[in-house]
Coordinates of C-alpha atoms in Angstrom, one line a residue:
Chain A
X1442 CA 118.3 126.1 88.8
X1443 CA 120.8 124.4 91.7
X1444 CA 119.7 123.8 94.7
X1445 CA 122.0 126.5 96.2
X1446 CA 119.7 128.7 93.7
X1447 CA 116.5 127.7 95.7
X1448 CA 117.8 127.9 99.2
X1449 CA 119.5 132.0 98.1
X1450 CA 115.9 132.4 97.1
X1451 CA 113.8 130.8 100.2
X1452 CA 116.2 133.3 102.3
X1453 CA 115.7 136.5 100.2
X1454 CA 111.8 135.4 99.8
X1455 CA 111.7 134.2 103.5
X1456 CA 109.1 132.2 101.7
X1457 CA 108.9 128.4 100.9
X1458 CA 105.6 128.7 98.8
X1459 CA 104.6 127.9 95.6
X1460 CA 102.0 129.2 93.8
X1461 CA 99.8 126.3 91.9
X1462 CA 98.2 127.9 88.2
X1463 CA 95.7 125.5 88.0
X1464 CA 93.6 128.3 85.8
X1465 CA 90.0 127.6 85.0
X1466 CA 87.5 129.5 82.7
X1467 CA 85.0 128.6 84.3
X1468 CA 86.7 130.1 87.7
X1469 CA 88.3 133.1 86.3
X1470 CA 86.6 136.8 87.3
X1471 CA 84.1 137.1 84.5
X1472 CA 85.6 140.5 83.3
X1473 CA 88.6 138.9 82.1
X1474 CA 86.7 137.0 79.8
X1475 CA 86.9 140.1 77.4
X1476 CA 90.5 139.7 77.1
X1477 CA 91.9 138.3 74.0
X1478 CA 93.8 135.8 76.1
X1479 CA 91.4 135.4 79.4
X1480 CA 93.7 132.6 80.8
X1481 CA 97.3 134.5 80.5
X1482 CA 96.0 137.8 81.7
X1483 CA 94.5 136.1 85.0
X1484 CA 97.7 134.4 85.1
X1485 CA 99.9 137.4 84.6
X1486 CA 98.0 139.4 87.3
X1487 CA 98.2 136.7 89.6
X1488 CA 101.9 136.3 89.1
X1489 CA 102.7 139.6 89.4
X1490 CA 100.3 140.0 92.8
X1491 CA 102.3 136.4 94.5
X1492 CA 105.7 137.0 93.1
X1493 CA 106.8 138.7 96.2
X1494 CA 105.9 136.3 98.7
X1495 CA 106.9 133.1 96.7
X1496 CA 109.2 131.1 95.1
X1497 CA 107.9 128.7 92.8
X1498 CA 105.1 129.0 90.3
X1499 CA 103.4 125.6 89.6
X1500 CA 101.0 125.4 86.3
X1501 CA 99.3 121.6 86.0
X1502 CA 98.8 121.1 82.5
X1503 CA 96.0 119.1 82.5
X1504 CA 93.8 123.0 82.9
X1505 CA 96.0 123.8 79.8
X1506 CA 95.5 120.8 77.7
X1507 CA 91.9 121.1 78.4
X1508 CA 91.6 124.1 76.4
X1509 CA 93.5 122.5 73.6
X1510 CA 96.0 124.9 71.3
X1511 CA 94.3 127.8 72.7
X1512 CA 95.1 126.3 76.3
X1513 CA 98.8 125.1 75.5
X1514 CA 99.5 128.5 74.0
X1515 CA 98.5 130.0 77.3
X1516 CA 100.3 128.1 79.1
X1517 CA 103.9 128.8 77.2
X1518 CA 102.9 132.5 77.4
X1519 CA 103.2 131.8 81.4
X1520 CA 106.1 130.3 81.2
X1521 CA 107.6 133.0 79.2
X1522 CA 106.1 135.8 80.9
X1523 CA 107.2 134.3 84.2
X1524 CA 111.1 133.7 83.0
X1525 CA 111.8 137.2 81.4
X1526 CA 109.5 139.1 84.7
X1527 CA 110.4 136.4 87.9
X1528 CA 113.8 134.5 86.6
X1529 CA 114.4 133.4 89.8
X1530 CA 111.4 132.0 90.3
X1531 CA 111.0 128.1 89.9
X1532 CA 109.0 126.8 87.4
X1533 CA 107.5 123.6 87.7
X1534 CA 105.1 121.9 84.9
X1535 CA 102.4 119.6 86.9
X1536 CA 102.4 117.1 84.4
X1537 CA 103.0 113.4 86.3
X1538 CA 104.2 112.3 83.2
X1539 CA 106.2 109.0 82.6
X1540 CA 106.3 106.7 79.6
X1541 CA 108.6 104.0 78.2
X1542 CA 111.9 105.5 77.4
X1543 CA 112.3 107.6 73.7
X1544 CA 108.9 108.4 74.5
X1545 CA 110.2 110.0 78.0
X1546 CA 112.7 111.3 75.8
X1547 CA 110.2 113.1 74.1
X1548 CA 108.3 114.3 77.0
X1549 CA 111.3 115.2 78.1
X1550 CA 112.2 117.8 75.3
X1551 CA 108.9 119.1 75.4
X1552 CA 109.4 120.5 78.8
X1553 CA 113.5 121.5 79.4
X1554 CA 114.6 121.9 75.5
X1555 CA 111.3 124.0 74.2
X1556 CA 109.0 124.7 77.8
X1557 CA 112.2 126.2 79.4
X1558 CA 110.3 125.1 82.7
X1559 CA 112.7 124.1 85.4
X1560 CA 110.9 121.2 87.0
X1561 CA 108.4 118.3 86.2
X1562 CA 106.1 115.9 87.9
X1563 CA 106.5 112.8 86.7
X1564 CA 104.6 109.1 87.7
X1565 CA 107.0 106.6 89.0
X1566 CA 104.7 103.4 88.1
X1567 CA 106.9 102.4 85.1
X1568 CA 110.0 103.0 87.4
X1569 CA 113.8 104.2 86.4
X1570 CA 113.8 103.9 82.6
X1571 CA 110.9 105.8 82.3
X1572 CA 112.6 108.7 84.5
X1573 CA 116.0 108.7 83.9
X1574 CA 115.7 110.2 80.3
X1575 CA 114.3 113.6 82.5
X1576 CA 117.5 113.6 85.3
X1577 CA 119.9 113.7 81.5
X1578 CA 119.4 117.8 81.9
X1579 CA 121.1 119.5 84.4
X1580 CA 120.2 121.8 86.6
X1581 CA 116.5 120.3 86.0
X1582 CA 114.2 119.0 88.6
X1583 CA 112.1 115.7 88.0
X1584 CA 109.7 116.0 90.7
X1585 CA 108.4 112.5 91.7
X1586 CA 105.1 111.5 92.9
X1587 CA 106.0 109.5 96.2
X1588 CA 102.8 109.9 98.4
X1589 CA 100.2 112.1 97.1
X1590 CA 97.2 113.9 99.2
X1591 CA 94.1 112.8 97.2
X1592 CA 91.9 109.8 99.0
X1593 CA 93.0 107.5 96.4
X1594 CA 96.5 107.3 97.3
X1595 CA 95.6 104.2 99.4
X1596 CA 95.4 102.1 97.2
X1597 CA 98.7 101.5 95.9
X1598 CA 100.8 103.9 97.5
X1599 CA 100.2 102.3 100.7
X1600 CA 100.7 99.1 99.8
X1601 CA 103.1 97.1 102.3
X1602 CA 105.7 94.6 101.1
X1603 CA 106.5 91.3 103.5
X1604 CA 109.2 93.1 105.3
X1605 CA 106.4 96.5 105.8
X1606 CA 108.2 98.9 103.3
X1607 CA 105.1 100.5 101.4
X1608 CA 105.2 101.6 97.8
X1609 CA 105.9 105.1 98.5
X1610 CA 108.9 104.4 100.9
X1611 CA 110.0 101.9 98.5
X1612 CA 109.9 104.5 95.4
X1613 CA 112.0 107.0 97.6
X1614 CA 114.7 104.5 98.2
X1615 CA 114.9 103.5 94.8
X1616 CA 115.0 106.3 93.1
X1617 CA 118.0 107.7 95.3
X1618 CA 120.1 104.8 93.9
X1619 CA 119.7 106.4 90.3
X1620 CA 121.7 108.3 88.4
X1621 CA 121.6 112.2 88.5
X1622 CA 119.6 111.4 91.8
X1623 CA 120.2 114.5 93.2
X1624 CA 118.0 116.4 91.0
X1625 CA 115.2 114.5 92.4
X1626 CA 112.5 115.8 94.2
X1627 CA 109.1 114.1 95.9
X1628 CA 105.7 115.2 95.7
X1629 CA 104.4 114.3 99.6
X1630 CA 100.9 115.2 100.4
X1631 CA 100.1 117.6 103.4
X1632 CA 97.6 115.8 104.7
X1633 CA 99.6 112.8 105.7
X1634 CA 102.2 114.9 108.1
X1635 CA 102.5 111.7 110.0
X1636 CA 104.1 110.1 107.2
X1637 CA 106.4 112.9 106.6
X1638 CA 108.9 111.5 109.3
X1639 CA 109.1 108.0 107.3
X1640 CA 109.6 110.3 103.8
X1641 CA 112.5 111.9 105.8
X1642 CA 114.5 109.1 107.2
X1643 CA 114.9 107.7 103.8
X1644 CA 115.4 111.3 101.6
X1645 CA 116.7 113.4 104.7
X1646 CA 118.7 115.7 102.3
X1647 CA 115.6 116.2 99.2
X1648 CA 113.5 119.0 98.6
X1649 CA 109.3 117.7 99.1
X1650 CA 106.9 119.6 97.2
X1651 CA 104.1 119.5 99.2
X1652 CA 100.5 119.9 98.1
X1653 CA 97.0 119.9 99.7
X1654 CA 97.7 123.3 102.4
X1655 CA 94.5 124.8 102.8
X1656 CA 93.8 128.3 101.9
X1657 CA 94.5 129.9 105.5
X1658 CA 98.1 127.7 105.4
X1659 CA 96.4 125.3 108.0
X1660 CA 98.5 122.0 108.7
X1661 CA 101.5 123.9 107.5
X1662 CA 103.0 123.8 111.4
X1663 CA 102.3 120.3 110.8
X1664 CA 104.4 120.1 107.9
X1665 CA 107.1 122.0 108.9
X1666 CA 107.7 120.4 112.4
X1667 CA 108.4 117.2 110.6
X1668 CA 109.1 117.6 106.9
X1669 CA 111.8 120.8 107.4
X1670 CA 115.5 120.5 107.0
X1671 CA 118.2 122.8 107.9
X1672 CA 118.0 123.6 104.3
X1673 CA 114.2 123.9 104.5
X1674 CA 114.2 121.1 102.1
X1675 CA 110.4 122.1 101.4
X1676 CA 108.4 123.7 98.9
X1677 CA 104.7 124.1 100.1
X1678 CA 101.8 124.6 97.1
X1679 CA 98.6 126.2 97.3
X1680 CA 96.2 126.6 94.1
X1681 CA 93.0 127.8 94.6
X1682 CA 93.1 128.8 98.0
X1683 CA 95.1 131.6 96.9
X1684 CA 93.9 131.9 93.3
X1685 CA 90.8 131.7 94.1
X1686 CA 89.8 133.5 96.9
X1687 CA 88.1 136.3 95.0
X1688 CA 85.9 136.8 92.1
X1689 CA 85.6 140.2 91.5
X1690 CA 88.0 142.5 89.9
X1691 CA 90.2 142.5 92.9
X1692 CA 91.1 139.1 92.5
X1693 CA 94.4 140.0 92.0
X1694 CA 95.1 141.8 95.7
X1695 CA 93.5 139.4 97.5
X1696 CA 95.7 136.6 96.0
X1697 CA 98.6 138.8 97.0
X1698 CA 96.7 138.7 100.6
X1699 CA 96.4 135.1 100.7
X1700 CA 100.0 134.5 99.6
X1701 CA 101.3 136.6 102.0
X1702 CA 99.7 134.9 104.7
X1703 CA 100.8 131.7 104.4
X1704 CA 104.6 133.4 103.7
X1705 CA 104.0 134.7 106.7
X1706 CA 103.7 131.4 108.7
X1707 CA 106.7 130.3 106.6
X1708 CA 108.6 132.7 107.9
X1709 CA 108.4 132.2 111.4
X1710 CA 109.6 128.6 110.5
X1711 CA 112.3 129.7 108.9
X1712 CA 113.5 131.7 112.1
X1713 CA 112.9 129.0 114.1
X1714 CA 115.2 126.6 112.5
X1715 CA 117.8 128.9 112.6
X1716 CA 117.6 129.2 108.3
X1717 CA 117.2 132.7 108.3
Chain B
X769 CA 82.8 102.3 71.2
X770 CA 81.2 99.0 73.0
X771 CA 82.8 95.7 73.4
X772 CA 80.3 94.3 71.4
X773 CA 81.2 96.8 68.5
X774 CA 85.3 95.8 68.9
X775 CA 84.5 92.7 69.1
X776 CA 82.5 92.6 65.6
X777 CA 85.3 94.6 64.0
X778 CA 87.8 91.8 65.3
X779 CA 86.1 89.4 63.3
X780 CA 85.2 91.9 60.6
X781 CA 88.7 92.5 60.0
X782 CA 90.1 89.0 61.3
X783 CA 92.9 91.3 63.4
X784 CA 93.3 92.6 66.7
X785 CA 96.0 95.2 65.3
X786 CA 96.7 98.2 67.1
X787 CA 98.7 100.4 64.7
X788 CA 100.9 103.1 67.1
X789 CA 101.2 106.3 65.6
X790 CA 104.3 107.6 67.5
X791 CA 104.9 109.9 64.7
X792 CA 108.5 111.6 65.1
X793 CA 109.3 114.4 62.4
X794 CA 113.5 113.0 62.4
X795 CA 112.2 109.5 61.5
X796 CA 109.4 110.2 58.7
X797 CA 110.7 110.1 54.9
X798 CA 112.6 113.3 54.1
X799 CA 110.2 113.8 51.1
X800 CA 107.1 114.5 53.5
X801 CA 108.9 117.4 55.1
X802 CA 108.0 119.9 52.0
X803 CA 104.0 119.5 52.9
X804 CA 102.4 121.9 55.1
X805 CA 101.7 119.7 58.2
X806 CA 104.1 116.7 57.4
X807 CA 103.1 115.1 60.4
X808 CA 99.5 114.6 59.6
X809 CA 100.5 113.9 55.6
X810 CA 102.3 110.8 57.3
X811 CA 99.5 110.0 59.7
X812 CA 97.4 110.0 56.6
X813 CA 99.2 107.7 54.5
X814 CA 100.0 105.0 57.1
X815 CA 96.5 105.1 58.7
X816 CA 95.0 104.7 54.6
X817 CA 97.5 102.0 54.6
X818 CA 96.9 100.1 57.5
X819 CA 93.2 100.5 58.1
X820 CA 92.3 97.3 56.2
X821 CA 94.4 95.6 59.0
X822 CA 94.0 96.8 62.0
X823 CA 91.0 97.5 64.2
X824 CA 92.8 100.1 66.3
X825 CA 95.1 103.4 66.2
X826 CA 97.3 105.0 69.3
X827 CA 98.8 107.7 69.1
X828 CA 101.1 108.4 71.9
X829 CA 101.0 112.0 72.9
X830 CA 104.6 112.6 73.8
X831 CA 105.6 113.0 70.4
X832 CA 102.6 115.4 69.7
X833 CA 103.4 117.3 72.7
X834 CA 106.9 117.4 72.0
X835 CA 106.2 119.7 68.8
X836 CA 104.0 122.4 70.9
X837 CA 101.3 123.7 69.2
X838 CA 101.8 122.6 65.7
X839 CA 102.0 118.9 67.4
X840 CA 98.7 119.0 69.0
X841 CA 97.1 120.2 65.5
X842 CA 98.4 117.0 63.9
X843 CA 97.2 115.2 66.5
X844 CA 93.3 116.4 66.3
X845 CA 93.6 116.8 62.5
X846 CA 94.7 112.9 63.1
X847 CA 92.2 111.9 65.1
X848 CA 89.7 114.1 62.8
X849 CA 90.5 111.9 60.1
X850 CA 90.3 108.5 61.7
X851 CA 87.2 109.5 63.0
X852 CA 85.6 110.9 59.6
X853 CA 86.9 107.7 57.2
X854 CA 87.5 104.9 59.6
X855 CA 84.7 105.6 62.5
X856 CA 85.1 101.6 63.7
X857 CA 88.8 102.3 64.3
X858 CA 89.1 102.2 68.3
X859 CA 91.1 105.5 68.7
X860 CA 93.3 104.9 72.0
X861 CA 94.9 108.5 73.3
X862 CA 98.6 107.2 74.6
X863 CA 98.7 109.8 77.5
X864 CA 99.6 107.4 80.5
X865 CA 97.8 110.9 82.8
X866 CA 96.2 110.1 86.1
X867 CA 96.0 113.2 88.7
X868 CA 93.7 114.3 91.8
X869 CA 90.2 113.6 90.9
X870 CA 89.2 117.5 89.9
X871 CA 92.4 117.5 87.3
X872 CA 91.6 114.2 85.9
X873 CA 88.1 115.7 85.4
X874 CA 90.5 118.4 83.3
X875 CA 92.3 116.0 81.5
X876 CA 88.7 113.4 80.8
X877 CA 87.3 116.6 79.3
X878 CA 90.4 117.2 76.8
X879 CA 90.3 113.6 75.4
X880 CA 87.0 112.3 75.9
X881 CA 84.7 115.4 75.4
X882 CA 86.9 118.0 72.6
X883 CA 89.5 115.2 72.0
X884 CA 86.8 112.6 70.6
X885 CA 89.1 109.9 70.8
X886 CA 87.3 106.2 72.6
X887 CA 90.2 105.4 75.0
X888 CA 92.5 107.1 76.8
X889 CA 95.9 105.3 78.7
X890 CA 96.1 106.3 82.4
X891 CA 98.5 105.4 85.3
X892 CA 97.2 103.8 88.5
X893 CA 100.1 105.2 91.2
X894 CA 97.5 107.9 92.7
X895 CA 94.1 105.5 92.9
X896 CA 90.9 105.4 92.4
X897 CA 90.1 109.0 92.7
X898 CA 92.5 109.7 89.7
X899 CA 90.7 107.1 87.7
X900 CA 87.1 107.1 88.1
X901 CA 86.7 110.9 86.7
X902 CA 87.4 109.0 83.3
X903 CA 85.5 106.2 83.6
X904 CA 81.9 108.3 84.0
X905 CA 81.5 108.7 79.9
X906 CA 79.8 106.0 78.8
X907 CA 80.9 103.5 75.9
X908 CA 84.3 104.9 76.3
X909 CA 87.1 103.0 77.7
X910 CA 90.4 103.6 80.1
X911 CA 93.2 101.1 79.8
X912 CA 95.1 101.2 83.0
X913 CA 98.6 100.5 83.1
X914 CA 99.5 97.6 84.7
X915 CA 102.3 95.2 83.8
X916 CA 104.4 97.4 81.4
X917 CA 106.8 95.8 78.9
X918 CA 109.9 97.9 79.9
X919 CA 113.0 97.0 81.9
X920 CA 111.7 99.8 84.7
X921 CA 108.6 98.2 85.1
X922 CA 110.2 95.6 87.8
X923 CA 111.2 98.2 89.6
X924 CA 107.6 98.9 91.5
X925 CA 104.9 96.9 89.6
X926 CA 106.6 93.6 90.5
X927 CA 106.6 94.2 94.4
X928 CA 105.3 91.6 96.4
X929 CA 102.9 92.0 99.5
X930 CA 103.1 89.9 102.4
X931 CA 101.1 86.9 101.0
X932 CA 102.4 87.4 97.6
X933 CA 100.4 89.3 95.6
X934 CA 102.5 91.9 92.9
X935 CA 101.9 95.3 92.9
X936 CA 100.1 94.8 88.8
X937 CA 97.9 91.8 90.3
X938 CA 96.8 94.7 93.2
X939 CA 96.0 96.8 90.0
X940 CA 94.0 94.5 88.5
X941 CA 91.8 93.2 91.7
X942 CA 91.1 96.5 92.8
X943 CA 90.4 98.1 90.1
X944 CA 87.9 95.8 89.4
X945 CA 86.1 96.6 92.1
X946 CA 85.5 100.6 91.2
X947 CA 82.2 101.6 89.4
X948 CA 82.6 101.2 86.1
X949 CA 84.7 99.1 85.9
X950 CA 83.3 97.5 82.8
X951 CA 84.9 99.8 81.3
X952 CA 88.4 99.4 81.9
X953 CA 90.9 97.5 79.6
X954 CA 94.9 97.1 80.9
X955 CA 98.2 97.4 79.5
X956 CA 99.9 94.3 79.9
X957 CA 103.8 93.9 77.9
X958 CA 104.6 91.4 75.6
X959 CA 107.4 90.7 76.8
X960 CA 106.3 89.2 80.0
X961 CA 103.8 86.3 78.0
X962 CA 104.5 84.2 80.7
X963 CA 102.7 86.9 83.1
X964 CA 99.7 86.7 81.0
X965 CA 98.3 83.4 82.8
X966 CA 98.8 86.0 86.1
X967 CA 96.9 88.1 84.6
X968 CA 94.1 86.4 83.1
X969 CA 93.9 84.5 86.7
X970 CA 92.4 88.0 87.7
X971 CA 90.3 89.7 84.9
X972 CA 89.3 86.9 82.8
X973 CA 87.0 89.0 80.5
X974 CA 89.1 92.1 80.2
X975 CA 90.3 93.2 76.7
X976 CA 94.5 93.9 77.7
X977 CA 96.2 96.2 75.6
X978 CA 99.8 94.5 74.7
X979 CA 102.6 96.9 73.3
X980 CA 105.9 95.4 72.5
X981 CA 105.2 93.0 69.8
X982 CA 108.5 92.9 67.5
X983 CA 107.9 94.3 64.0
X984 CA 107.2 90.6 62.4
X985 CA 104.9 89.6 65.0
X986 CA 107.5 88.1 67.3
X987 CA 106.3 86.8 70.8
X988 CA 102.4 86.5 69.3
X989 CA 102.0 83.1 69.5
X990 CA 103.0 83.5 73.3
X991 CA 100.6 86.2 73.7
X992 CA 97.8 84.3 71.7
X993 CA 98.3 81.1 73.6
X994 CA 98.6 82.8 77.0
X995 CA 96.2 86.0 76.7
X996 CA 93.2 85.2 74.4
X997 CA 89.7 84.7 75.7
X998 CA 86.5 83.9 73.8
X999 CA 85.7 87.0 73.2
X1000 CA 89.4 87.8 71.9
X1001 CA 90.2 90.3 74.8
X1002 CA 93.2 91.5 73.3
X1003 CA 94.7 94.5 71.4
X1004 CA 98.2 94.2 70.2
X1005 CA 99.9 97.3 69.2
X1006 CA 102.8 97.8 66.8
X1007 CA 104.3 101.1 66.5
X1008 CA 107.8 101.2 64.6
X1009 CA 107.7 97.8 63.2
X1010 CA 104.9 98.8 61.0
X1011 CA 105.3 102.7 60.6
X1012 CA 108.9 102.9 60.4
X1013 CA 109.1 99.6 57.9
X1014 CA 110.9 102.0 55.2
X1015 CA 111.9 105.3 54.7
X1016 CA 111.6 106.2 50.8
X1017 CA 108.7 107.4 48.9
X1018 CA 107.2 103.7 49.7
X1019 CA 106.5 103.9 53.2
X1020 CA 103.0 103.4 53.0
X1021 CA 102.8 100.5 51.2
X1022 CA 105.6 98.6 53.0
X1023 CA 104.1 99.8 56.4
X1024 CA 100.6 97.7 55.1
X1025 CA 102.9 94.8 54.0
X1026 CA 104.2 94.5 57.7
X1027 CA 100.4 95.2 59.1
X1028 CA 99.4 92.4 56.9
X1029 CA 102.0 90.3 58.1
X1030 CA 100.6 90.6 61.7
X1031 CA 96.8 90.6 61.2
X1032 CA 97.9 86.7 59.3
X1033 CA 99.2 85.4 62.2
X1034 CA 96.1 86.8 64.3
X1035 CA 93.6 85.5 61.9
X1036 CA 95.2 82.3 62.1
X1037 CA 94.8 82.3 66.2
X1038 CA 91.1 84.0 66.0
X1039 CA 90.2 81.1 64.1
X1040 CA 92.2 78.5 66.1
X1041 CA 90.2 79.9 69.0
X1042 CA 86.9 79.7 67.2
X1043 CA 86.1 83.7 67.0
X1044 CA 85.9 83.7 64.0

């Protein structure tokens, strides 16, 4: 998927939001449990209920791989169900993956040759050789963690270097001097909307994928006053605010509910910048 | 597994051998590939071959993942095994995951609680709240990447703060200071021996995980000179030096001759040191 594919798709959509499928057994309405495959019908109802008002679909593994082959199998189920159904849809495996490189490599196949996802998170610690062998496929996203949302991310990612370039700034200007940089995107965590104006004056041409909008899309103005470009240039996730926000066996329409509220707010961004 | 327990099967076996199982299915011998699950038939016969010198297996998940399903059976039938005939093998999970705390709670689960492997790679970028989910299981260990032996680790972990201090010595200090932290170990790559004395400046007790010895031990005495506490603190894996030694119907026992090889030169700095 080109970028020219995402921006024909945030127009027709007027819709910037991704849908996180961070699905739990635990979580899921207790009358899918009788269901041969609990996990891939909450997903395929949830898909189907949020398709309309999104663009992206976001599954993090780590709820798959939990489950173990049972999870995993799941998991390609979504990714299958959601190419043949959604194809325009973006698909993006959470993963924040990143090893030495053949073992990149592998991770690598895993997700473009046999998980036909279109984008993956990956963790730039172990910097450009341990990325690069993801930016070999084109027309696939590596989606880099740059500064992340949780409480944690002070530890390192703020870190300041004698001339006061932190981590995250430095990752962003690094990576852009790769090759293939252009199918580079940055994971940049809502909650630090301040720092979305330094993410932009180094990557003012990237798409962010941006976690951590609550339920109700609060701090999304926030985000969108500082992090949009006149391509939108964003990609705004919510998981369990929208997933979530029902137990019963309408699960499914309020999802649809909660999606389209946030869309909503997107939209009127949209029409402000002048993008649609 | 307890540091007291590695420690006794370092001087049981008179080795602080890692053996990395990064089992690929285009590099095993081409007579394994008429068994049913060639990829644990190979696990089988290089772990029966290598278990009398080594006190340690990693598998590396990427190339587990890499086959979907059938990949993740060989690696629990793997770790099954290791854990029914060699149950003082350290069983080290190469997954390099870290994630916001609730999806590292995911990911703990999958290795520490249906997994039952006793350590589990992880990657610091996203902080303590990525780590500490994995830390909570008692008597079983993360090893945090910190100084990694590939050309891309310069690009981040060797950035300097204002008064000096590299992004892998930041690692080390903090991490140190998170609950638990007892139970941390840290990758730390051959390749940069004279980085060791760094290292050791900052966690002097702390078992380090090396990768990137060369198939005949290269760079050990380095590592050995530079690295090695009292207690031994050190795990030095070899992957493809040692599993990929041959390629005929002999693999197995040529893979123990090169284990051999290395657990020599390790008994011969255990007992310099007086460990054993």
């Amino acid at each position: 998927m080109t970028s020219k594919d995402l921006l024909n798709s945030i127009r027709e959509k007027r819709s910037f939001l991704c849908v996180g499928l961070d699905t739990d057994l635990q979580k899921i309405p207790k009358h899918l449990h009788k269901e041969d495959d609990p996990i891939f019908a909450f997903n395929q109802a949830i898909i189907d209920a949020t398709a309309p008002s999104c663009i992206a679909f976001k599954p993090n593994l780590a709820f798959y791989e939990s489950m173990g082959t049972f999870g995993l199998s799941a998991f390609i189920r979504t990714v299958d169900y959601i190419k043949e159904h959604y194809p325009q849809h973006l698909i993006i495996a959470d993963a924040k993956r990143g090893d030495i490189g053949n073992t990149s490599d592998m991770y690598a196949q895993s997700f473009f040759d046999h998980g036909k996802v279109d984008a993956v998170t990956v963790s730039p610690y172990m910097g450009e050789d341990s990325v690069s062998p993801f930016l070999k496929y084109p027309d696939k996203w590596v989606i880099l963690l740059a500064l992340t949302s949780n409480k944690g991310s002070d530890d390192f990612q703020m870190m300041q270097s004698a001339d006061g370039e932190y981590l995250f700034e430095r990752v962003l200007r690094i990576s852009q001097t790769w090759e293939h940089s252009d199918q580079l995107m940055y994971v940049v965590g809502a909650t630090k909307a301040e720092m979305l104006k330094k993410v932009r004056a180094i990557v003012p041409d990237s798409f962010l994928l941006v976690p951590g909008v609550g339920a109700q899309g609060g701090g999304i103005e926030e985000v969108m006053a500082n992090g949009m470009n006149d391509q939108c240039g964003l990609i705004v996730n919510s998981s369990r605010g929208i997933i979530y926000a029902d137990s019963s066996e309408h699960f499914a329409a309020r999802a649809a509910d909660e999606a389209e509220k946030i869309r909503h707010k997107m939209e009127e961004g949209l029409i402000n910048k002048g993008i649609i």
